[in-house]
Amino acid sequence: MKLTKDMKILIVGLGLIGGSYAKALTKKGYTVSAITKEQSSVDFALQNGYVAKATTIVDKNYIEEADLIVFALYPHTFVEWIRQYKDLIRPGTVLTDVTGIKGSVVSEVQALLPSYIEFIPAHPMAGREVSGVENADERIFIDSNYIVTPTEKNTDGAIELCLDLGRELGFSKLSTLPAQMHDEIIGFVSQLTHCIAICLMTCQTVDGLEKYTGDSFRDLTRIARLNDEMWSELFLTNKTALLKQLHLFGNEMEKMCKIIENDDREALREMMRYSTKRRELFDKRKQEN
């Protein structure tokens, strides 16, 4: 199954990611419609040509005419939407999502859907420190990763369609992972890093820090400016995996504390050398892309 220009794409949820999907796909020549909660988001998307049409109503016609539906909703909202409106989706429609955690969401959604509707989960590893369709920018997908997390309920055709979507959006690296492994890895590379940034901003309460910091602190804490409603849900939904990574990081910080307490310069340099060597792999990959 290939993604073709004659397919009609419906995006449910016009926030930053949903809006960026709409903007990117419309530029590529796809017919994109949207259902979203706020009238202001509808107005902005229409005025800027991100979508062909949009509404705040869960319109049966929008849903029935869609060949591909992309859900850009919070996890609990996505599950509830499927629970309420799954009967409006016509047979053969393929569903995908942008949800940052997969385990419980994927199993719940696939259990709710009838056999003639296929949900193929995906996670675009892209974003900004701002939210809302007014901040949509298709360039956030460039040099970013796109992960598809198929289950035994997914067909090869739907997986290929979802990967095609990632290619059309402009992602530089496409991967497939089981849902559980995805959540374990995301707990480390995304959620833990956000936890660290948050704690860096909250552990020191001296006033005026912004006057004294350099690029290193600004770079480390860039992601501390976040959507608390969304990220708190992601943290708690992925609680087991995230706690595992927090303990892992805490143990490594404790190790560094002991090295510094013992004035063990060689052990400190060894950690730094290992850190540098691993970080070089990220720079190498970026150059290859």
Short mmCIF file of C-alpha atoms in Angstrom, two decimals, residues 4-239:
data_model
loop_
_atom_site.label_atom_id
_atom_site.label_comp_id
_atom_site.label_asym_id
_atom_site.label_seq_id
_atom_site.Cartn_x
_atom_site.Cartn_y
_atom_site.Cartn_z
CA THR A 4 -0.72 8.57 -3.18
CA LYS A 5 -1.84 12.11 -3.95
CA ASP A 6 -5.42 10.99 -4.59
CA MET A 7 -5.76 9.85 -0.95
CA LYS A 8 -7.69 12.20 1.30
CA ILE A 9 -5.97 12.85 4.64
CA LEU A 10 -7.82 13.92 7.80
CA ILE A 11 -5.89 15.31 10.76
CA VAL A 12 -7.62 15.22 14.13
CA GLY A 13 -6.00 17.80 16.41
CA LEU A 14 -4.40 20.94 14.96
CA GLY A 15 -1.72 21.69 17.50
CA LEU A 16 1.97 22.13 16.73
CA ILE A 17 2.51 18.64 15.30
CA GLY A 18 -0.90 18.24 13.67
CA GLY A 19 -0.54 21.69 12.15
CA SER A 20 2.96 20.94 10.91
CA TYR A 21 1.72 17.68 9.32
CA ALA A 22 -1.08 19.63 7.61
CA LYS A 23 1.26 22.35 6.36
CA ALA A 24 3.84 19.86 5.04
CA LEU A 25 1.33 17.56 3.32
CA THR A 26 -0.63 20.42 1.74
CA LYS A 27 2.63 21.80 0.31
CA LYS A 28 3.28 18.35 -1.18
CA GLY A 29 -0.06 18.45 -2.98
CA TYR A 30 -2.22 16.28 -0.71
CA THR A 31 -5.82 17.12 0.10
CA VAL A 32 -5.86 17.67 3.86
CA SER A 33 -8.83 18.35 6.12
CA ALA A 34 -8.90 18.78 9.88
CA ILE A 35 -11.07 18.40 12.95
CA THR A 36 -9.87 20.31 15.99
CA LYS A 37 -11.25 21.75 19.20
CA GLU A 38 -10.64 25.48 18.89
CA GLN A 39 -12.29 27.72 16.30
CA SER A 40 -9.23 29.96 16.37
CA SER A 41 -7.11 26.99 15.17
CA VAL A 42 -9.58 26.31 12.36
CA ASP A 43 -9.49 29.98 11.30
CA PHE A 44 -5.68 30.15 11.36
CA ALA A 45 -5.22 26.92 9.39
CA LEU A 46 -7.73 28.01 6.72
CA GLN A 47 -6.38 31.55 6.43
CA ASN A 48 -2.84 30.25 5.95
CA GLY A 49 -3.77 27.48 3.54
CA TYR A 50 -2.65 24.58 5.72
CA VAL A 51 -5.86 22.65 5.03
CA ALA A 52 -8.57 22.52 2.38
CA LYS A 53 -11.28 22.54 5.04
CA ALA A 54 -11.57 22.32 8.81
CA THR A 55 -14.19 22.20 11.54
CA THR A 56 -14.58 22.04 15.31
CA ILE A 57 -17.39 19.48 14.94
CA VAL A 58 -16.77 15.75 14.67
CA ASP A 59 -18.30 15.74 11.21
CA LYS A 60 -19.37 12.36 9.80
CA ASN A 61 -18.62 13.47 6.24
CA TYR A 62 -15.04 14.46 7.08
CA ILE A 63 -14.43 11.06 8.66
CA GLU A 64 -16.14 8.94 6.02
CA GLU A 65 -14.27 10.50 3.10
CA ALA A 66 -10.81 10.09 4.67
CA ASP A 67 -8.46 7.38 3.40
CA LEU A 68 -5.91 8.14 6.12
CA ILE A 69 -6.63 9.69 9.52
CA VAL A 70 -3.79 11.13 11.61
CA PHE A 71 -4.54 11.58 15.31
CA ALA A 72 -2.53 14.39 16.90
CA LEU A 73 -4.15 14.21 20.33
CA TYR A 74 -3.10 13.61 23.93
CA PRO A 75 -3.06 9.88 24.72
CA HIS A 76 -6.23 9.80 26.85
CA THR A 77 -8.08 12.05 24.39
CA PHE A 78 -7.11 9.80 21.48
CA VAL A 79 -8.44 6.69 23.23
CA GLU A 80 -11.66 8.46 24.19
CA TRP A 81 -12.16 9.78 20.64
CA ILE A 82 -11.89 6.25 19.24
CA ARG A 83 -14.27 4.97 21.89
CA GLN A 84 -16.89 7.58 20.94
CA TYR A 85 -16.55 7.87 17.18
CA LYS A 86 -15.07 4.64 15.82
CA ASP A 87 -18.38 3.70 14.20
CA LEU A 88 -18.11 6.73 11.89
CA ILE A 89 -14.91 5.43 10.28
CA ARG A 90 -15.53 3.57 7.05
CA PRO A 91 -14.03 0.12 6.35
CA GLY A 92 -10.54 0.20 4.85
CA THR A 93 -9.52 3.49 6.42
CA VAL A 94 -6.00 3.50 7.87
CA LEU A 95 -5.38 5.33 11.16
CA THR A 96 -2.07 6.54 12.54
CA ASP A 97 -1.01 8.86 15.35
CA VAL A 98 1.78 11.06 16.72
CA THR A 99 1.52 9.97 20.36
CA GLY A 100 4.76 10.04 22.37
CA ILE A 101 4.05 6.79 24.24
CA LYS A 102 2.73 3.60 22.73
CA GLY A 103 2.21 0.60 25.03
CA SER A 104 -1.16 1.12 26.67
CA VAL A 105 -2.48 3.51 24.01
CA VAL A 106 -1.83 1.14 21.10
CA SER A 107 -3.35 -1.88 22.82
CA GLU A 108 -6.46 0.08 23.90
CA VAL A 109 -7.08 1.62 20.49
CA GLN A 110 -6.54 -1.60 18.58
CA ALA A 111 -8.85 -3.44 20.97
CA LEU A 112 -11.59 -0.85 20.44
CA LEU A 113 -11.44 -0.85 16.64
CA PRO A 114 -13.33 -3.31 14.45
CA SER A 115 -11.20 -5.66 12.33
CA TYR A 116 -11.90 -3.73 9.11
CA ILE A 117 -10.09 -0.59 10.38
CA GLU A 118 -6.32 -0.68 10.84
CA PHE A 119 -4.38 1.50 13.27
CA ILE A 120 -0.63 1.69 12.60
CA PRO A 121 1.12 3.66 15.40
CA ALA A 122 3.89 6.16 14.72
CA HIS A 123 5.94 8.69 16.66
CA PRO A 124 7.47 11.75 14.95
CA MET A 125 10.49 12.68 17.07
CA ALA A 126 10.13 16.39 16.44
CA GLY A 127 8.84 19.42 18.25
CA ARG A 128 9.48 22.90 19.55
CA GLU A 129 9.21 24.69 22.88
CA VAL A 130 5.96 26.27 21.78
CA SER A 131 2.54 24.83 21.01
CA GLY A 132 -0.44 25.54 18.78
CA VAL A 133 -1.05 25.54 15.04
CA GLU A 134 0.13 29.14 14.80
CA ASN A 135 3.64 27.78 15.49
CA ALA A 136 3.39 24.97 12.92
CA ASP A 137 6.55 24.55 10.87
CA GLU A 138 7.22 21.67 8.51
CA ARG A 139 10.98 22.23 8.86
CA ILE A 140 10.92 20.63 12.33
CA PHE A 141 10.81 17.23 10.60
CA ILE A 142 14.09 17.74 8.73
CA ASP A 143 17.01 15.86 10.37
CA SER A 144 14.52 14.27 12.78
CA ASN A 145 13.60 10.65 13.49
CA TYR A 146 10.29 8.95 12.72
CA ILE A 147 9.42 5.71 14.48
CA VAL A 148 6.71 3.26 13.44
CA THR A 149 5.64 0.77 16.12
CA PRO A 150 3.68 -2.02 14.42
CA THR A 151 1.99 -4.88 16.26
CA GLU A 152 0.89 -8.34 15.14
CA LYS A 153 -2.40 -6.75 14.08
CA ASN A 154 -0.73 -4.63 11.41
CA THR A 155 -0.38 -5.56 7.75
CA ASP A 156 2.73 -4.98 5.65
CA GLY A 157 0.72 -2.60 3.49
CA ALA A 158 -0.26 -0.34 6.38
CA ILE A 159 3.31 -0.32 7.70
CA GLU A 160 4.60 0.75 4.28
CA LEU A 161 1.91 3.43 4.04
CA CYS A 162 2.96 4.82 7.42
CA LEU A 163 6.63 4.82 6.41
CA ASP A 164 5.66 6.61 3.18
CA LEU A 165 3.99 9.27 5.30
CA GLY A 166 7.22 9.79 7.23
CA ARG A 167 9.18 10.12 3.98
CA GLU A 168 6.71 12.65 2.56
CA LEU A 169 6.89 14.71 5.73
CA GLY A 170 10.68 14.96 5.31
CA PHE A 171 12.03 12.89 8.19
CA SER A 172 15.66 11.90 7.68
CA LYS A 173 15.62 8.59 9.55
CA LEU A 174 12.75 6.09 9.60
CA SER A 175 12.71 3.15 12.02
CA THR A 176 10.37 0.41 13.24
CA LEU A 177 10.26 -0.74 16.85
CA PRO A 178 7.97 -2.88 19.01
CA ALA A 179 5.78 -0.66 21.20
CA GLN A 180 7.33 -1.80 24.49
CA MET A 181 10.88 -1.20 23.25
CA HIS A 182 9.81 2.19 21.92
CA ASP A 183 8.53 3.26 25.34
CA GLU A 184 11.71 2.03 27.03
CA ILE A 185 13.92 3.98 24.63
CA ILE A 186 11.73 7.10 24.66
CA GLY A 187 11.82 6.98 28.45
CA PHE A 188 15.57 7.49 28.13
CA VAL A 189 16.23 9.67 25.07
CA SER A 190 13.22 11.98 25.47
CA GLN A 191 11.45 11.83 28.80
CA LEU A 192 14.56 11.53 30.99
CA THR A 193 16.17 14.45 29.18
CA HIS A 194 13.10 16.57 29.86
CA CYS A 195 13.22 15.53 33.53
CA ILE A 196 16.87 16.60 33.73
CA ALA A 197 16.10 19.97 32.12
CA ILE A 198 13.20 20.54 34.52
CA CYS A 199 15.33 19.72 37.55
CA LEU A 200 18.12 21.99 36.35
CA MET A 201 15.61 24.83 36.32
CA THR A 202 14.10 24.00 39.71
CA CYS A 203 17.04 22.84 41.88
CA GLN A 204 18.72 26.25 42.10
CA THR A 205 16.47 29.13 43.16
CA VAL A 206 18.97 32.01 43.04
CA ASP A 207 17.35 35.02 41.36
CA GLY A 208 18.81 36.39 38.13
CA LEU A 209 20.46 33.22 36.81
CA GLU A 210 19.50 34.25 33.28
CA LYS A 211 22.03 37.11 33.61
CA TYR A 212 24.97 34.81 34.26
CA THR A 213 24.48 31.71 32.12
CA GLY A 214 26.34 30.77 28.95
CA ASP A 215 25.37 28.65 25.98
CA SER A 216 25.93 25.36 27.81
CA PHE A 217 23.20 26.04 30.37
CA ARG A 218 20.85 27.45 27.75
CA ASP A 219 21.36 24.40 25.53
CA LEU A 220 20.81 21.96 28.39
CA THR A 221 17.62 23.66 29.54
CA ARG A 222 16.06 24.54 26.16
CA ILE A 223 13.46 21.79 26.58
CA ALA A 224 12.54 22.85 30.13
CA ARG A 225 10.05 25.25 28.55
CA LEU A 226 7.28 22.77 27.84
CA ASN A 227 3.58 21.98 27.70
CA ASP A 228 2.94 20.77 31.26
CA GLU A 229 -0.44 19.27 30.42
CA MET A 230 0.97 17.04 27.70
CA TRP A 231 4.30 16.11 29.28
CA SER A 232 2.85 15.26 32.70
CA GLU A 233 0.50 12.81 30.99
CA LEU A 234 3.36 11.28 28.98
CA PHE A 235 5.53 10.90 32.09
CA LEU A 236 2.82 9.20 34.13
CA THR A 237 1.56 7.00 31.31
CA ASN A 238 5.12 5.74 30.78
CA LYS A 239 5.85 5.65 34.51
#
